[in-house]
Coordinates of C-alpha atoms in Angstrom, one line a residue:
M1 CA -127.3 30.6 0.7
V2 CA -128.4 28.4 -2.3
K3 CA -129.1 24.9 -1.5
T4 CA -128.8 22.1 -4.5
V5 CA -129.7 18.7 -3.2
E6 CA -130.5 15.9 -5.6
G7 CA -129.5 12.0 -3.5
R8 CA -127.5 11.0 -1.6
G9 CA -123.8 10.3 -3.8
E10 CA -125.2 13.5 -6.4
N11 CA -123.5 17.2 -6.4
C12 CA -124.0 19.7 -3.7
N13 CA -122.7 23.5 -4.4
D14 CA -121.0 24.3 -0.5
D15 CA -120.7 23.1 2.2
I16 CA -123.8 23.6 4.4
A17 CA -125.4 21.6 1.5
C18 CA -123.1 18.4 2.3
L19 CA -124.3 18.7 5.4
T20 CA -128.2 18.4 4.0
I21 CA -126.7 14.9 1.5
A22 CA -124.4 13.9 5.0
R23 CA -127.0 14.1 7.8
N24 CA -127.2 10.1 8.8
D25 CA -123.2 10.1 8.4
L26 CA -122.6 13.5 10.8
Q27 CA -119.5 11.4 12.6
G28 CA -118.5 9.9 9.4
L29 CA -118.6 13.9 7.6
E30 CA -117.1 15.4 10.2
A31 CA -114.3 12.8 9.8
I32 CA -113.8 13.7 5.6
K33 CA -113.7 17.6 7.8
S34 CA -110.2 16.2 9.7
L35 CA -108.5 13.6 7.1
H36 CA -109.1 17.1 4.5
R37 CA -107.4 20.4 7.2
Q38 CA -104.2 17.2 7.4
L39 CA -103.8 17.6 3.8
D40 CA -104.8 20.9 3.4
D41 CA -101.3 22.8 5.0
D42 CA -101.6 26.0 4.1
A43 CA -105.6 25.3 4.5
N44 CA -106.4 27.1 2.0
G45 CA -110.0 24.9 1.3
N46 CA -108.5 22.9 -1.4
V47 CA -105.9 20.3 -1.6
D48 CA -103.3 20.4 -4.3
L49 CA -100.1 18.5 -5.7
S50 CA -97.5 18.8 -3.7
E51 CA -100.1 18.5 -0.2
S52 CA -101.2 14.7 -1.8
D53 CA -97.8 14.0 -2.7
E54 CA -95.8 15.3 0.6
F55 CA -98.9 13.3 2.3
L56 CA -98.6 9.1 0.6
R57 CA -94.6 10.4 1.1
E58 CA -94.5 11.2 4.4
E59 CA -97.3 10.6 6.7
L60 CA -97.6 7.2 4.6
K61 CA -94.8 6.6 4.3
Y62 CA -95.1 5.4 0.1
E63 CA -91.3 5.8 -1.5
Q64 CA -92.4 4.1 -4.8
G65 CA -95.4 3.1 -6.6
Y66 CA -97.3 6.3 -5.0
E67 CA -98.2 7.3 -8.7
K68 CA -101.5 6.1 -9.4
R69 CA -102.7 5.8 -5.9
Q70 CA -102.0 9.6 -6.0
K71 CA -103.6 10.4 -9.4
A72 CA -106.4 8.6 -7.9
F73 CA -106.8 11.2 -5.7
H74 CA -106.7 13.5 -7.8
R75 CA -109.4 12.7 -10.4
N76 CA -109.6 14.3 -13.8
D77 CA -106.6 16.3 -13.3
D78 CA -108.3 17.5 -11.1
M79 CA -105.4 19.6 -9.3
H80 CA -106.9 21.3 -6.1
I81 CA -109.2 19.3 -4.2
S82 CA -112.0 20.8 -1.8
V83 CA -114.3 19.0 1.3
R84 CA -116.6 18.7 -1.1
E85 CA -115.0 17.6 -3.9
L86 CA -113.2 15.2 -0.9
W87 CA -116.8 13.7 0.4
E88 CA -118.5 13.5 -2.7
A89 CA -115.5 10.8 -3.6
W90 CA -115.6 9.5 -0.7
L91 CA -119.5 8.8 -1.5
R92 CA -118.3 7.4 -5.3
S93 CA -115.8 5.0 -3.4
E94 CA -115.9 1.3 -3.4
V95 CA -113.8 1.3 0.5
H96 CA -118.1 3.1 0.9
N97 CA -119.3 -0.1 0.2
W98 CA -117.4 -2.4 2.2
T99 CA -118.9 -5.0 4.3
V100 CA -118.6 -6.2 7.7
E101 CA -116.5 -9.4 5.3
Q102 CA -114.5 -6.5 3.2
T103 CA -113.9 -4.7 6.1
T104 CA -112.1 -8.0 8.4
E105 CA -110.7 -9.6 5.2
W106 CA -109.3 -5.8 4.9
L107 CA -108.2 -5.9 8.9
A108 CA -106.2 -9.2 8.2
S109 CA -104.6 -9.5 5.2
N110 CA -103.6 -4.7 4.3
V111 CA -104.2 -4.4 8.2
E112 CA -102.0 -7.5 9.3
L113 CA -103.5 -7.3 13.3
P114 CA -106.8 -10.6 13.0
Q115 CA -106.5 -10.4 16.0
Y116 CA -108.7 -7.8 15.9
I117 CA -111.8 -9.1 14.0
P118 CA -113.9 -10.6 16.7
T119 CA -114.3 -7.1 17.8
F120 CA -114.7 -5.8 14.2
I121 CA -117.6 -8.2 14.1
H122 CA -118.8 -7.3 17.2
H123 CA -119.5 -3.9 16.3
R124 CA -120.5 -4.0 13.4
V125 CA -117.6 -2.3 11.4
T126 CA -118.4 -1.4 8.2
G127 CA -117.0 0.8 5.0
A128 CA -118.9 3.9 6.0
L129 CA -117.1 4.1 9.1
L130 CA -113.4 3.6 8.2
P131 CA -113.3 7.2 8.4
R132 CA -114.1 7.6 11.8
L133 CA -111.0 5.6 12.5
A134 CA -108.7 7.1 10.1
V135 CA -108.9 10.5 12.6
S136 CA -106.3 11.9 14.8
N137 CA -108.2 12.0 18.0
M138 CA -109.1 7.7 18.1
Q139 CA -111.3 8.2 19.8
Y140 CA -113.4 5.2 17.9
L141 CA -110.2 3.2 18.3
T142 CA -110.1 3.5 21.6
S143 CA -114.0 3.9 23.6
V144 CA -115.7 2.6 21.2
L145 CA -113.7 -0.7 20.3
G146 CA -111.5 -0.9 22.5
I147 CA -107.4 -0.8 21.1
K148 CA -105.0 0.3 23.6
D149 CA -101.9 -0.4 21.4
P150 CA -101.0 2.2 20.5
I151 CA -99.0 1.4 17.5
H152 CA -102.2 -1.3 16.8
K153 CA -104.9 1.6 17.2
Q154 CA -101.2 3.9 15.0
K155 CA -100.7 1.3 12.3
I156 CA -105.6 1.0 11.5
Q157 CA -106.1 5.0 11.4
L158 CA -102.9 4.6 8.7
K159 CA -104.1 2.2 6.7
A160 CA -107.9 3.5 7.1
M161 CA -106.6 6.9 6.1
D162 CA -105.1 5.3 3.2
V163 CA -107.7 3.9 1.8
V164 CA -110.8 5.6 2.2
L165 CA -108.7 8.3 0.8
F166 CA -106.5 6.4 -1.8
G167 CA -108.8 3.8 -2.4
P168 CA -108.8 0.5 -2.5
P169 CA -105.4 -0.9 -2.2
K170 CA -103.7 -2.8 -4.6
D171 CA -104.0 -6.6 -4.0
G172 CA -101.0 -7.8 -4.8
T173 CA -100.9 -11.0 -2.0
H174 CA -103.7 -12.5 -4.9
H175 CA -101.0 -12.4 -7.6
V176 CA -98.0 -13.5 -5.2
K177 CA -99.9 -16.4 -4.7
D178 CA -100.7 -16.9 -8.2
L179 CA -96.7 -16.8 -9.5
V180 CA -95.9 -18.9 -6.3
L181 CA -98.9 -21.8 -7.9
V182 CA -97.7 -21.6 -11.3
T183 CA -94.1 -22.2 -10.6
L184 CA -94.8 -25.0 -8.8
L185 CA -97.6 -26.5 -11.3
V186 CA -94.2 -25.7 -14.3
S187 CA -92.0 -27.7 -12.1
A188 CA -94.2 -30.4 -11.5
L189 CA -94.4 -30.4 -14.6
T190 CA -90.7 -30.4 -16.0
G191 CA -89.2 -32.9 -13.0
C192 CA -92.2 -35.3 -14.3
W193 CA -91.2 -34.5 -17.9
Y194 CA -87.8 -35.1 -17.0
A195 CA -88.1 -38.5 -15.6
Y196 CA -91.0 -39.4 -17.9
T197 CA -87.8 -39.2 -21.0
Q198 CA -85.0 -40.3 -18.0
N199 CA -87.2 -43.1 -18.4
K200 CA -87.9 -43.7 -21.7
S201 CA -84.4 -43.6 -22.2
S202 CA -82.9 -45.5 -18.8
K203 CA -85.1 -48.7 -20.6
R204 CA -84.4 -47.9 -24.7
H205 CA -80.4 -48.4 -23.5
L206 CA -81.8 -51.6 -21.7
R207 CA -83.3 -52.7 -24.0
R208 CA -80.2 -52.0 -26.5
M209 CA -78.0 -53.8 -24.0
M210 CA -80.5 -56.9 -23.7
K211 CA -80.0 -57.3 -27.2
D212 CA -75.9 -57.4 -27.1
M213 CA -76.3 -59.9 -24.7
E214 CA -78.1 -62.2 -26.4
S215 CA -75.6 -61.7 -29.7
L216 CA -72.4 -61.9 -27.1
H217 CA -75.0 -65.1 -25.9
K218 CA -75.1 -67.1 -29.0
A219 CA -71.1 -66.6 -30.0
E220 CA -70.6 -68.1 -26.7
Q221 CA -72.6 -71.0 -27.8
K222 CA -71.2 -70.4 -31.1
L223 CA -67.7 -71.2 -29.5
E224 CA -68.7 -73.9 -27.2
N225 CA -70.1 -75.9 -30.1
L226 CA -67.1 -75.8 -31.7
Q227 CA -65.1 -76.5 -29.2
K228 CA -67.6 -79.6 -28.2
E229 CA -67.3 -81.2 -31.5
L230 CA -63.4 -80.4 -31.9
E231 CA -63.0 -82.4 -28.8
Q232 CA -65.0 -85.1 -30.2
A233 CA -63.2 -85.3 -33.3
R234 CA -60.0 -86.0 -30.9
L235 CA -61.7 -88.2 -29.3
D236 CA -62.9 -89.8 -32.4
Q237 CA -58.6 -90.0 -33.6
E238 CA -57.5 -91.1 -30.1
N239 CA -60.3 -94.3 -30.7
V240 CA -59.4 -94.9 -34.4
A241 CA -55.6 -94.3 -33.8
T242 CA -56.2 -97.1 -31.1
E243 CA -57.6 -99.9 -32.9
K244 CA -54.9 -99.8 -35.6
Q245 CA -52.5 -99.9 -32.6
N246 CA -54.4 -102.9 -31.9
L247 CA -55.1 -104.1 -34.8
E248 CA -51.5 -104.0 -35.8
R249 CA -50.7 -105.6 -32.9
R250 CA -53.2 -108.8 -33.3
L251 CA -51.7 -108.9 -36.7
A252 CA -47.9 -108.6 -35.3
Q253 CA -49.5 -111.4 -32.6
E254 CA -51.1 -114.1 -35.0
C255 CA -48.0 -113.9 -37.6
N256 CA -45.5 -115.1 -34.9
T257 CA -47.5 -117.2 -33.8
S258 CA -48.8 -118.8 -37.1
E259 CA -44.9 -118.9 -37.2
L260 CA -44.0 -120.8 -34.0
R261 CA -48.2 -123.5 -33.7
T262 CA -47.7 -125.9 -36.9
S263 CA -50.7 -126.9 -35.6
Y264 CA -52.9 -124.5 -37.3
S265 CA -55.9 -125.9 -39.0
D266 CA -55.2 -125.3 -43.3
L267 CA -58.2 -122.4 -43.0
E268 CA -56.8 -120.7 -40.1
V269 CA -53.3 -120.4 -42.0
S270 CA -54.9 -119.9 -45.5
Q271 CA -57.4 -117.3 -44.1
L272 CA -53.9 -115.6 -42.5
K273 CA -52.4 -115.6 -45.9
T274 CA -54.8 -114.2 -47.3
E275 CA -54.9 -111.3 -44.2
I276 CA -51.3 -110.6 -45.1
E277 CA -51.0 -110.9 -49.0
T278 CA -53.5 -107.7 -49.0
L279 CA -51.3 -105.8 -46.3
R280 CA -48.6 -106.4 -48.4
N281 CA -51.0 -105.4 -51.7
E282 CA -52.0 -102.6 -48.9
L283 CA -48.3 -101.9 -48.3
A284 CA -47.2 -102.0 -51.9
R285 CA -49.4 -99.7 -53.5
A286 CA -48.7 -96.9 -50.5
E287 CA -45.3 -97.6 -51.7
G288 CA -45.8 -96.9 -54.8
E289 CA -48.4 -93.6 -54.8
L290 CA -45.5 -93.2 -53.2
Q291 CA -42.6 -93.3 -55.0
D292 CA -45.1 -91.3 -57.9
R293 CA -45.6 -87.2 -55.9
C294 CA -41.6 -88.1 -56.5
W295 CA -41.2 -85.8 -53.1
A296 CA -40.8 -87.0 -49.6
P297 CA -40.7 -84.2 -45.6
P298 CA -37.5 -84.0 -44.6
P299 CA -37.5 -87.2 -41.4
G300 CA -37.7 -83.8 -38.9
L301 CA -40.6 -81.5 -40.6
Q302 CA -43.2 -83.1 -38.8
Q303 CA -42.3 -82.4 -35.2
W304 CA -40.7 -78.7 -36.4
L305 CA -44.1 -78.4 -37.6
Q306 CA -45.6 -80.0 -33.7
L307 CA -43.9 -77.2 -31.9
T308 CA -45.0 -75.2 -34.0
H309 CA -48.7 -75.8 -33.3
E310 CA -48.1 -76.4 -30.0
I311 CA -45.9 -72.7 -30.2
E312 CA -49.1 -71.1 -32.1
N313 CA -51.6 -74.2 -29.6
K314 CA -49.7 -72.1 -26.2
S315 CA -50.7 -68.4 -27.8
Y316 CA -54.4 -68.8 -29.0
I317 CA -55.5 -70.4 -25.2
K318 CA -54.1 -66.9 -23.7
K319 CA -56.2 -64.7 -26.3
K320 CA -58.9 -67.4 -25.4
I321 CA -59.2 -67.2 -21.5
A322 CA -58.6 -63.4 -22.1
A323 CA -61.8 -63.8 -24.3
E324 CA -63.3 -65.8 -21.3
K325 CA -62.3 -62.8 -19.1
Q326 CA -64.1 -59.8 -20.8
L327 CA -67.0 -62.1 -21.5
Q328 CA -67.6 -62.3 -17.9
Q329 CA -67.6 -58.5 -17.0
A330 CA -69.4 -57.0 -19.1
R331 CA -72.2 -60.5 -17.9
D332 CA -71.5 -59.8 -14.4
A333 CA -71.7 -55.6 -15.0
C334 CA -75.4 -55.9 -17.2
E335 CA -77.0 -57.9 -14.4
K336 CA -75.4 -55.8 -11.6
L337 CA -76.9 -52.5 -13.3
R338 CA -79.7 -54.8 -14.1
K339 CA -80.7 -55.5 -10.0
K340 CA -79.7 -51.1 -10.0
R341 CA -82.1 -49.8 -12.2
S342 CA -84.9 -52.6 -11.2
S343 CA -84.3 -51.1 -7.8
L344 CA -87.5 -47.8 -6.5
V345 CA -85.2 -45.5 -6.4
G346 CA -83.2 -46.1 -9.7
A347 CA -86.7 -45.8 -11.7
F348 CA -86.4 -42.8 -10.6
V349 CA -82.1 -41.5 -11.0
S350 CA -81.2 -40.1 -14.0
T351 CA -78.5 -42.5 -14.7
H352 CA -78.2 -41.0 -16.5
G353 CA -77.3 -42.3 -19.7
R354 CA -73.1 -43.4 -18.6
S355 CA -73.1 -46.1 -17.0
I356 CA -74.9 -47.8 -19.1
D357 CA -72.6 -47.2 -22.2
D358 CA -69.9 -48.4 -20.5
V359 CA -71.6 -51.4 -19.8
D360 CA -72.8 -51.4 -23.7
K361 CA -69.6 -50.8 -24.2
S362 CA -67.6 -53.1 -23.0
I363 CA -70.5 -56.1 -23.7
V364 CA -69.5 -54.9 -27.5
E365 CA -65.9 -55.6 -26.7
A366 CA -66.6 -58.9 -25.3
R367 CA -68.6 -59.9 -28.4
T368 CA -66.2 -58.4 -31.5
A369 CA -62.9 -60.6 -28.4
L370 CA -64.7 -63.9 -28.1
N371 CA -65.8 -63.5 -32.2
D372 CA -62.1 -62.8 -33.0
V373 CA -61.2 -65.6 -31.0
T374 CA -63.6 -67.9 -32.6
Q375 CA -62.3 -67.2 -36.0
E376 CA -58.9 -67.9 -35.4
L377 CA -59.9 -70.9 -33.9
Q378 CA -61.6 -71.8 -37.6
E379 CA -58.2 -70.5 -39.8
R380 CA -56.4 -72.4 -37.4
V381 CA -58.2 -75.4 -37.6
H382 CA -59.1 -75.8 -41.3
R383 CA -55.1 -74.1 -42.4
W384 CA -53.2 -77.2 -40.0
K385 CA -55.6 -80.0 -41.7
Q386 CA -54.4 -78.7 -45.0
I387 CA -50.7 -79.1 -43.9
E388 CA -51.2 -82.7 -41.8
I389 CA -53.0 -84.0 -46.5
L390 CA -50.3 -82.1 -47.3
C391 CA -47.2 -84.0 -45.1
G392 CA -48.9 -86.5 -44.7
F393 CA -48.6 -87.0 -41.2
N394 CA -50.0 -86.1 -37.8
I395 CA -49.3 -82.7 -36.7
I396 CA -51.7 -81.6 -34.2
N397 CA -51.6 -85.1 -31.9
N398 CA -47.9 -84.6 -30.2
N399 CA -46.3 -85.8 -27.7
G400 CA -46.4 -82.2 -26.2
L401 CA -44.9 -79.3 -26.3
Q402 CA -41.9 -79.7 -23.8
Y403 CA -41.3 -83.1 -25.1
L404 CA -41.4 -81.3 -28.6
E405 CA -38.6 -78.5 -27.4
S406 CA -36.1 -80.9 -25.7
V407 CA -36.0 -83.6 -28.7
L408 CA -35.2 -80.5 -31.2
Y409 CA -32.7 -78.5 -29.2
R410 CA -31.0 -81.0 -27.4
N411 CA -28.9 -81.9 -30.2
T412 CA -28.0 -78.4 -29.6
S413 CA -25.1 -76.7 -28.1
N414 CA -25.4 -75.6 -25.0
G415 CA -25.1 -71.5 -25.6
R416 CA -26.7 -71.9 -29.0
S417 CA -29.9 -73.6 -27.9
F418 CA -29.7 -71.6 -25.1
G419 CA -29.8 -69.0 -26.5
L420 CA -32.5 -69.4 -28.8
R421 CA -34.8 -71.0 -26.6
S422 CA -33.8 -67.5 -25.4
R423 CA -35.6 -66.0 -28.7
M424 CA -38.1 -67.2 -28.2
G425 CA -39.3 -67.0 -24.8
S426 CA -38.4 -63.6 -25.1
S427 CA -41.0 -63.1 -28.3
Q428 CA -43.5 -65.1 -26.8
D429 CA -43.7 -63.6 -24.8
D430 CA -44.3 -59.9 -26.8
L431 CA -46.5 -61.9 -28.5
D432 CA -48.5 -62.7 -25.0
D433 CA -48.0 -59.4 -24.3
D434 CA -49.6 -58.3 -27.5
T435 CA -52.6 -60.7 -27.1
C436 CA -53.2 -59.3 -23.6
S437 CA -53.3 -56.0 -24.5
L438 CA -55.9 -56.4 -27.5
Y439 CA -58.2 -58.3 -25.4
S440 CA -57.9 -56.7 -21.9
P441 CA -61.5 -54.7 -20.7
S442 CA -61.6 -51.1 -22.2
S443 CA -63.4 -50.3 -18.8
G444 CA -61.9 -51.5 -16.0
K445 CA -64.4 -51.8 -14.2
T446 CA -65.8 -55.0 -13.6
A447 CA -63.8 -58.5 -12.9
G448 CA -64.9 -61.7 -13.6
N449 CA -63.5 -65.5 -14.5
N450 CA -64.2 -68.5 -16.8
T451 CA -62.0 -71.8 -16.3
P452 CA -59.8 -72.8 -18.9
D453 CA -59.5 -75.7 -21.2
T454 CA -56.7 -77.8 -21.0
D455 CA -53.4 -78.2 -22.5
D456 CA -54.0 -81.5 -24.1
S457 CA -58.1 -80.9 -25.0
S458 CA -57.1 -78.0 -26.8
R459 CA -54.1 -79.5 -28.8
G460 CA -57.3 -81.2 -30.2
E461 CA -59.4 -78.4 -30.6
A462 CA -57.8 -78.8 -34.4
W463 CA -59.8 -81.7 -36.1
E464 CA -63.5 -81.9 -36.7

């Protein structure tokens, strides 16, 4: 019998040569032979493709994914594996060169029996000793390692048989961990990006809302200034009227006194005559101007225009109250949203911009309503001043709506008066309803109120 021994891990011509190569690992060679016999069902000395396929599916319980391991066993498309070829493949295997640390790592991660790691370390179980763990008699597991649990022994035997015959197991745990880590990292980055975009969008909405609030505040200040000017004009006109009445009363008293008292000095009498003559000249000049105009308004026109002004002023006051109420609602909603967004939780919550859009919309509507009221007030001031100039009598300063109605409808029959005033009241109610619906807030989510001006002060708002 010819033997060829060229070194450990190289080819040998027969089983006796393999024994010579394995002179330092006879137990390992015997274990490989035992595994070969276990695979060789027909005992013809070779393990073919069908036998390895049956062994993988029935013994090692592989249902899918075993083709790569079977291909690794039949390397170079060798369909018949002898004991010598199996021994040579084992000597070249990566598992054969495992250290104690690698063996214990395989025991913990692949076999999932980490409680036997101290035993493996104590007996210095390396990869070269794994064929002894894979044989069916389990003598090494029982007598040397002292493992008593039959389930654990069978599990270690099957896993050792798998790595000895078919190479190291697929390292799927690291891929799963990497996939989980990558998924978590992508999720974290996505969450940070989403929080950043939401925060940026929220700040942009808040800046826009603050600009709208600033413009609304300016419009409110403009309306307040106009109201103050009108109030000052009304006070000035009242002062002028009071001074005129005082002057007329004093003049009348002086005239009466000049007639009753004859003991005045010549100087005082001459001064009074001069003043009287001046007043007469002014009166004559005024009468001449009136005659030159060739037209004088009817006596009842003043009261009817005063009534029209009061009805229009009543409608304006309701519009003003509705606009101020809407302004307060927008202001309260803005303050509430600002407090909510300034909290710690609110900075990371996507408000999503719907509540901000609603507040912004209410601000724009309040500003529009306030501008409309301001423009209407300016137009009324100009229009009634022109009417007063053309007519030559006071319209804005009057005795009030109730007094004018009682005077104008006093001479009318009861039935006609009641019908006319009923129609006027109905028309005025319709106008008020339209005004309230025009200036009411569209969102209806907030509420507020301002104190309106009195009717007496509103009557003088048409004067500057």
